[in-house]
Short mmCIF file of C-alpha atoms in Angstrom, two decimals:
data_model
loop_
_atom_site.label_atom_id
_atom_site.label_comp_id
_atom_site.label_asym_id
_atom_site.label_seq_id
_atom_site.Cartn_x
_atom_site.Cartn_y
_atom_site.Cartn_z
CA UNK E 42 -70.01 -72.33 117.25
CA UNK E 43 -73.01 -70.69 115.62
CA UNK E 44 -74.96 -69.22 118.44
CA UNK E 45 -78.39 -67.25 118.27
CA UNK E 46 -80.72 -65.79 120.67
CA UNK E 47 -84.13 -65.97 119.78
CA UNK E 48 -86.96 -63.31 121.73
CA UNK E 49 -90.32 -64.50 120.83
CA UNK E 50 -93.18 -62.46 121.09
CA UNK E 51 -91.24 -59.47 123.30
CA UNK E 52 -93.52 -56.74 124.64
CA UNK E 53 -91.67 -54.55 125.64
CA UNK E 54 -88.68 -52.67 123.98
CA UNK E 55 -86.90 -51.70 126.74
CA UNK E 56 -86.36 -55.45 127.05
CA UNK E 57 -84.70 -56.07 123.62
CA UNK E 58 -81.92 -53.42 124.49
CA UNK E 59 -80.86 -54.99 127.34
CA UNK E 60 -81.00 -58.49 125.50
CA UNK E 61 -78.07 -56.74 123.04
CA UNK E 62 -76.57 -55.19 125.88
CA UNK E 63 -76.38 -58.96 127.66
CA UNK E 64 -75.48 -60.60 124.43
CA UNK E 65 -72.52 -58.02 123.38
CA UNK E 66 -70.89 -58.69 126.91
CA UNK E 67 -70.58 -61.87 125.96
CA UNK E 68 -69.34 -61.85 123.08
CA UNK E 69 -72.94 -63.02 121.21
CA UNK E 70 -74.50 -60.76 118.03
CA UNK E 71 -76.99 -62.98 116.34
CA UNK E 72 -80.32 -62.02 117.36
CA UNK E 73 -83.68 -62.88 116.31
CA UNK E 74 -87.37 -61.11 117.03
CA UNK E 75 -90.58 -63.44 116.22
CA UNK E 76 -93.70 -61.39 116.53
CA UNK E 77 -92.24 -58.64 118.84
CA UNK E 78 -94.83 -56.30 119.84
CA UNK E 79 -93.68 -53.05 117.97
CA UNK E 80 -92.62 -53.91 114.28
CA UNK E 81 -90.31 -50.90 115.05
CA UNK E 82 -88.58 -52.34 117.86
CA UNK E 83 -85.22 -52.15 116.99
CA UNK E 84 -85.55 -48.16 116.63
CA UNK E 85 -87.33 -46.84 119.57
CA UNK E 86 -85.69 -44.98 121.82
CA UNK E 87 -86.29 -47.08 124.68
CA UNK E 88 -84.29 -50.01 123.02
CA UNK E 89 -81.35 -47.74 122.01
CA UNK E 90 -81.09 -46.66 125.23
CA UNK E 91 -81.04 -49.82 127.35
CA UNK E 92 -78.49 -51.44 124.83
CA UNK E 93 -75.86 -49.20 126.01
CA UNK E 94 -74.49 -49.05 123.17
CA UNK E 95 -74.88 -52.54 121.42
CA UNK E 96 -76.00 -50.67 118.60
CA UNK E 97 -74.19 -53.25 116.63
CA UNK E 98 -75.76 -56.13 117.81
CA UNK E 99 -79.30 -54.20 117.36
CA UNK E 100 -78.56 -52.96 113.77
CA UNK E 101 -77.71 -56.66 112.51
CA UNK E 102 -81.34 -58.23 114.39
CA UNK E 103 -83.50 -59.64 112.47
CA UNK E 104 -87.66 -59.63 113.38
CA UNK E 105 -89.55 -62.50 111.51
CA UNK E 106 -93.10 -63.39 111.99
CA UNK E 107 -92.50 -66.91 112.53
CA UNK E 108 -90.82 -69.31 114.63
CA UNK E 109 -89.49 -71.25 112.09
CA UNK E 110 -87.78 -68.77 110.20
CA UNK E 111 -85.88 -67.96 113.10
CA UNK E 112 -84.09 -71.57 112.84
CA UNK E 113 -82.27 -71.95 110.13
CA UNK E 114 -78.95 -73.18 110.14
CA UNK E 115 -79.82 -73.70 113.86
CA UNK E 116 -79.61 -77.72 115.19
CA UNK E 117 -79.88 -77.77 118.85
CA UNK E 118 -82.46 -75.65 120.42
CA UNK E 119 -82.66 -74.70 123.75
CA UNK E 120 -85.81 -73.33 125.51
CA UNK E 121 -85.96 -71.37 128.57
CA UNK E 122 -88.67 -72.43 130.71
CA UNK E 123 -88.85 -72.33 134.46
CA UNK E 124 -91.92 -74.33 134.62
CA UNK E 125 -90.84 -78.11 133.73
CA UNK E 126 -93.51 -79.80 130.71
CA UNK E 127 -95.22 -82.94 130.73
CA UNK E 128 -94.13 -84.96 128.08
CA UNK E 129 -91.37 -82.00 126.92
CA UNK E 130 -87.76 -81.73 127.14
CA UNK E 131 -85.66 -82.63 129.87
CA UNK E 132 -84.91 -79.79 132.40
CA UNK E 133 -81.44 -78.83 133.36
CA UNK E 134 -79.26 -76.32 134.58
CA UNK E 135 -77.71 -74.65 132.21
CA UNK E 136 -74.32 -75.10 133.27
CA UNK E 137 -75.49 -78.99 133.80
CA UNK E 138 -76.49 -78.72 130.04
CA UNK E 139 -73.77 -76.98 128.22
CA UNK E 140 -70.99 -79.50 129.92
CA UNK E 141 -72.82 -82.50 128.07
CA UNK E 142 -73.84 -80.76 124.99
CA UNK E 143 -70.03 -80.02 124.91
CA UNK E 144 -69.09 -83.25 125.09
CA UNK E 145 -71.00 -84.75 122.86
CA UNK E 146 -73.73 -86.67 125.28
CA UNK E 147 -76.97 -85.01 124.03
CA UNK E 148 -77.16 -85.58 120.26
CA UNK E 149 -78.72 -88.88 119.89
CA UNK E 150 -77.75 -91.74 117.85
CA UNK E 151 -81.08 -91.96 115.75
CA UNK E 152 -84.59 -90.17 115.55
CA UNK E 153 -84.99 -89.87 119.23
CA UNK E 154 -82.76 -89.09 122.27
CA UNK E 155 -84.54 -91.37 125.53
CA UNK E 156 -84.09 -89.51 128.55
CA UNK E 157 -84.06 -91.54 131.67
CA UNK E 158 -87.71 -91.88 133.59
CA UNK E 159 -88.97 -90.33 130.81
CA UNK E 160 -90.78 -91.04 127.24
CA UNK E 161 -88.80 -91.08 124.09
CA UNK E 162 -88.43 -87.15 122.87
CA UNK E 163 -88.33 -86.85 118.71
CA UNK E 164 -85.65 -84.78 118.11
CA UNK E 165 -83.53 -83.66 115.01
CA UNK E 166 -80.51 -85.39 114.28
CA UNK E 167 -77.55 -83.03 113.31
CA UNK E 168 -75.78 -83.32 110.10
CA UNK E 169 -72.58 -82.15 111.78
CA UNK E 170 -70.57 -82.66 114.70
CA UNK E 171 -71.36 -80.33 117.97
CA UNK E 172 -68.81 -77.86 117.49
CA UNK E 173 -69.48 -77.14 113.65
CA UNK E 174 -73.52 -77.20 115.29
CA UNK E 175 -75.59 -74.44 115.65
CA UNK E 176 -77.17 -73.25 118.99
CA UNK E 177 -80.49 -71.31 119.94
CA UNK E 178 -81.82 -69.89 123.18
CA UNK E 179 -85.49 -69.34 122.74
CA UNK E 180 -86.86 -66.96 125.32
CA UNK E 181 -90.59 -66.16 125.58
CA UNK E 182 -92.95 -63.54 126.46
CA UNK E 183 -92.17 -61.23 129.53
CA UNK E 184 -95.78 -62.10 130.78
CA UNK E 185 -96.36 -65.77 129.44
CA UNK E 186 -93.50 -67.49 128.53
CA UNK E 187 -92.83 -69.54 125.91
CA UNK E 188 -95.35 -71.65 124.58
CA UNK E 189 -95.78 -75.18 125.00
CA UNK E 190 -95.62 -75.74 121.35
CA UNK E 191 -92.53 -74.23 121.41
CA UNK E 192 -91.15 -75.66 124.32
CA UNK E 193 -91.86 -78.94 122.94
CA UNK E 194 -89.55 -78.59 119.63
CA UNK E 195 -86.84 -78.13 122.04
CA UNK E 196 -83.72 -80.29 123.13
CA UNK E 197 -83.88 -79.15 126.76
CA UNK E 198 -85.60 -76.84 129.05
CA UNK E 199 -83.11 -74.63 130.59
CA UNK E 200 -83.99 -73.85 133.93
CA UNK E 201 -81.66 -71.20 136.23
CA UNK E 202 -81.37 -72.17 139.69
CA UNK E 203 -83.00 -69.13 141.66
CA UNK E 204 -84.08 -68.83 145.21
CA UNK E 205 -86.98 -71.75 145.92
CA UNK E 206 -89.26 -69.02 146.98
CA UNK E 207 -88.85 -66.42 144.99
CA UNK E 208 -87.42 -67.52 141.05
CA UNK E 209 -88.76 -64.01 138.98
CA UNK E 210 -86.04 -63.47 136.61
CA UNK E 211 -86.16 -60.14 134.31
CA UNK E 212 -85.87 -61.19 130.55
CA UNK E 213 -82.52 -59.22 130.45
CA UNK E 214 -81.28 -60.64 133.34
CA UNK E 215 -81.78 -64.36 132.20
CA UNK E 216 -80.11 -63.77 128.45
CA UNK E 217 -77.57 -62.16 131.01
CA UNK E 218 -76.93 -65.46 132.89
CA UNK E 219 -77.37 -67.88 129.68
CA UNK E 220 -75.16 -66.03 127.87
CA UNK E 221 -72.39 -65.75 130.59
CA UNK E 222 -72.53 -69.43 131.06
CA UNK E 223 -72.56 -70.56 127.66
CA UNK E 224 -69.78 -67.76 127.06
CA UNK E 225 -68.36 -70.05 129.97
CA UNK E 226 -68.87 -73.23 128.74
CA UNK E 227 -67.09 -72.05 125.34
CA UNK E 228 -63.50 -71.00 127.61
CA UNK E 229 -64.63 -67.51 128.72
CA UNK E 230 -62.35 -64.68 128.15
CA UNK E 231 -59.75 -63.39 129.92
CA UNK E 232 -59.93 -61.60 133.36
CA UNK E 233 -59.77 -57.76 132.95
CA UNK E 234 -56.23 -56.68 133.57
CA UNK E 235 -54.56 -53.39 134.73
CA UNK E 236 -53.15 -51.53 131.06
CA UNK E 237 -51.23 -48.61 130.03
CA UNK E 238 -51.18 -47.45 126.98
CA UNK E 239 -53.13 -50.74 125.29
CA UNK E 240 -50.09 -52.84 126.91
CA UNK E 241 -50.02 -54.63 129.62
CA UNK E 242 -48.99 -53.04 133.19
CA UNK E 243 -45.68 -54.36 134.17
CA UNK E 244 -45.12 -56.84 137.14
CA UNK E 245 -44.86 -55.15 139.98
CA UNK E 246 -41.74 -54.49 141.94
CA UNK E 247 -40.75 -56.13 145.20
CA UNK E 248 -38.79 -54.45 147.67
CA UNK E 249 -35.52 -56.49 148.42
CA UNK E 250 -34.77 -57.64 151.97
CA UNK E 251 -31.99 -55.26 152.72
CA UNK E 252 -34.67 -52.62 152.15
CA UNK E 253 -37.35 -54.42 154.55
CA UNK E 254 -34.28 -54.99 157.06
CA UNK E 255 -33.54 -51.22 156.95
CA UNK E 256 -36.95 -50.18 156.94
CA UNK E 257 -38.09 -52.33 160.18
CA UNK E 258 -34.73 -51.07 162.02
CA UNK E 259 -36.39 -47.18 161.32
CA UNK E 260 -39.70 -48.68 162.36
CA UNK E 261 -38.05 -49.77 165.97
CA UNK E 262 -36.37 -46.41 166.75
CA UNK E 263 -39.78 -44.70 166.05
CA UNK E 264 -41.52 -47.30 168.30
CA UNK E 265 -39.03 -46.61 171.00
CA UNK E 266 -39.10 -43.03 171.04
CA UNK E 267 -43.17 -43.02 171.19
CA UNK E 268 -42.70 -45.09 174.06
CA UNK E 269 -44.60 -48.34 172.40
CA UNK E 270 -41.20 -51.05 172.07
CA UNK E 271 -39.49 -51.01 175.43
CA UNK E 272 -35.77 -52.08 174.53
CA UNK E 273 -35.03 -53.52 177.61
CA UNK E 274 -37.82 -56.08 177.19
CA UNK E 275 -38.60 -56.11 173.28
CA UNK E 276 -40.33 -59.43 173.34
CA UNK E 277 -41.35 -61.08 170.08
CA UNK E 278 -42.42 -57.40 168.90
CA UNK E 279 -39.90 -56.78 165.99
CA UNK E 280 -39.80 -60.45 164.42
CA UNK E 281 -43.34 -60.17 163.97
CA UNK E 282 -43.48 -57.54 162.32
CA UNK E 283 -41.03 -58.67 160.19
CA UNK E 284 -43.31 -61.22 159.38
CA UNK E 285 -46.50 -59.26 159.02
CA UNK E 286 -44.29 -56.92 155.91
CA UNK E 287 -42.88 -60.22 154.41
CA UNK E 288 -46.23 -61.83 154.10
CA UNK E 289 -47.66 -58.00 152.33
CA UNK E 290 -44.84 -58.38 150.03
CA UNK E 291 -44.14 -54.62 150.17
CA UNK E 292 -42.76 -52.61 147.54
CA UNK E 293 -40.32 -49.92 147.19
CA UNK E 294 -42.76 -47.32 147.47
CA UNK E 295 -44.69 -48.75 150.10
CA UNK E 296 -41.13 -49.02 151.91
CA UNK E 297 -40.84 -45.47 151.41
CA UNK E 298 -44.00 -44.84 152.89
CA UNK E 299 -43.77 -46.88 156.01
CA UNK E 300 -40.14 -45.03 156.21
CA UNK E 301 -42.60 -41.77 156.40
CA UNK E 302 -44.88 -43.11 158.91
CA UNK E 303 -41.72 -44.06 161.09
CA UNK E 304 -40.06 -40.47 160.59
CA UNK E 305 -43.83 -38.90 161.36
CA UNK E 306 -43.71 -40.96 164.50
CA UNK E 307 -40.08 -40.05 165.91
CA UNK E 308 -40.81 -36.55 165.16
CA UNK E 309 -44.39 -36.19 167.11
CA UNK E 310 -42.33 -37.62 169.95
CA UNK E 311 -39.42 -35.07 169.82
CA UNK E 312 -42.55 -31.83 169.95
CA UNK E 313 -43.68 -33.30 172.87
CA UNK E 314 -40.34 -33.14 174.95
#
C-alpha cells in the first residue's frame, strides 16, 4: 500500500531528520515537505545528522509549496491532531483506525461517510479498493499544528493516547509511533534474531538427562563435603534441584560449568582440612 508522510510547514530541520530516521525503521520512504521553513532543508547539516543515516529516504523527499501537490495519488488522508475539531473528522486511536481502515469499514458507500453523533463529513470516494489505496499522515507545525483547513480535508484525526496530564509529543517521536503502528497494522516484520554469518544461529543444544543425572550426582558430593547436604538426613534437597536444572533447560556447556562450580566447591573444602 502506497504510504506517504506529509510535514507541513516544519521549522525546524533537526526535525525532518528524525522524521526519515522514524520512517526508514519502518520500512516507509515517501516523504513530502509543504512550506518547510528552510527551502534547503533536506541539506543542512542538522537534518543529515539526526537521520542517522536515512540519507535515502532524505535524498528521494520532495518540498512543494502547497498542500495539494503533496496528494496525489493519495486517497485516504489522515491528520494528526491532538486537539479534536468541531465539525472535523472523527478522532481515533491510531491503532483503533488502521484495524477498520484495514478492513474495509471507513471508505464510504457514496459522497459522505456519517459518523455516529456526528454531522455528515464530505469525503472522497476511492476509485480502488483499500489495499491498492493510497495513505497520508499529515503532520503540522512543531509550534501550531496543523491547520483547521487542513484538518478538515481529512478522513480521521489521529490522536495517540498519552498521559491525561501531560500529552507533548516531539514531531519525531509521533511519525515514530504512527509509523510503527501502521508498520503494525500492515504484519510488522520479523523479530530481530541471533545470526552468524547472514544465517541464522542454530537451535540451541540441550543437555540430555544422563548428563543432568551425572551432573546433579557431582553437585551432591560437593554439597556434602562443604558441609551444606547432610546425607544422613538429605530431605527433599536433591529432587529439587533436579527440578530447578530441568525447568533452565541447561545445556552442555552450562553442564560443564555447573560441573566446575561443583569441583571449585569440593576442592575449597579439601584446603580447609
Amino acid at each position: 500500500m502506497k504510504t506517504r508522510f506529509i510535514l507541513i510547514h516544519t521549522s525546524h530541520a533537526g526535525n525532518v531528520g528524525a522524521a526519515a530516521r522514524a520512517m526508514k525503521t519502518m520500512g516507509f520512504g515517501d516523504l513530502v515537505l509543504v512550506a518547510p521553513r528552510w527551502a534547503n532543508v533536506l541539506r543542512r547539516e542538522e537534518t543529515i545528522q539526526r537521520a542517522s543515516g536515512a540519507l535515502d529516504v532524505l535524498e528521494n523527499a520532495r518540498i512543494v509549496a502547497t498542500l495539494d501537490e503533496a496528494l496525489d495519488g493519495i486517497s485516504h488522508l489522515c491528520a494528526t491532531a491532538m486537539t479534536p475539531r468541531d465539525f472535523g473528522p472523527p478522532t481515533r486511536s491510531p491503532r483503533e483506525h488502521f484495524e477498520l481502515l484495514l478492513k474495509n469499514e471507513q471508505y464510504p458507500l457514496g459522497e459522505y461517510a456519517l459518523e455516529a453523533d456526528s454531522a455528515p463529513i464530505p469525503i472522497a470516494t476511492p476509485t480502488a479498493t483499500t489495499t491498492e489505496a493510497g495513505v497520508a499522515f499529515l503532520f503540522g507545525s512543531e509550534r501550531f499544528g496543523m491547520a483547521n483547513d487542513d484538518v478538515y480535508r481529512c478522513h480521521v484525526a489521529l490522536s495517540i493516547p498519552t498521559n491525561p496530564t501531560f500529552g507533548s509529543l516531539n514531531l519525531g517521536a509521533a511519525i515514530q509511533v504512527v509509523a510503527y503502528e501502521w508498520r503494525l497494522a500492515l504484519g510488522g516484520f520479523a523479530a530481530a534474531t541471533p545470526s552468524q554469518e547472514g544465517s541464522a544461529a542454530p537451535a540451541t543444544e540441550r543437555a540430555d538427562a544422563a548428563q543432568v543425572a551425572g551432573m546433579l550426582a557431582h553437585w551432591e558430593r560437593a554439597l556434602v563435603d562443604i558441609g551444606f547436604l547432610d546425607p544422613a538426613a538429605p530431605k527433599k534437597l536433591m529432587p529439587r534441584l533436579n527440578q530447578l536444572f530441568n525447568r533452565a533447560q541447561l545445556t552442555p556447556e552450562e553442564i560443564h560449568i555447573l560441573r566446575g562450580v561443583a569441583k571449585a566447591m569440593t576442592g575449597a573444602a579439601q584446603a580447609k582440612r
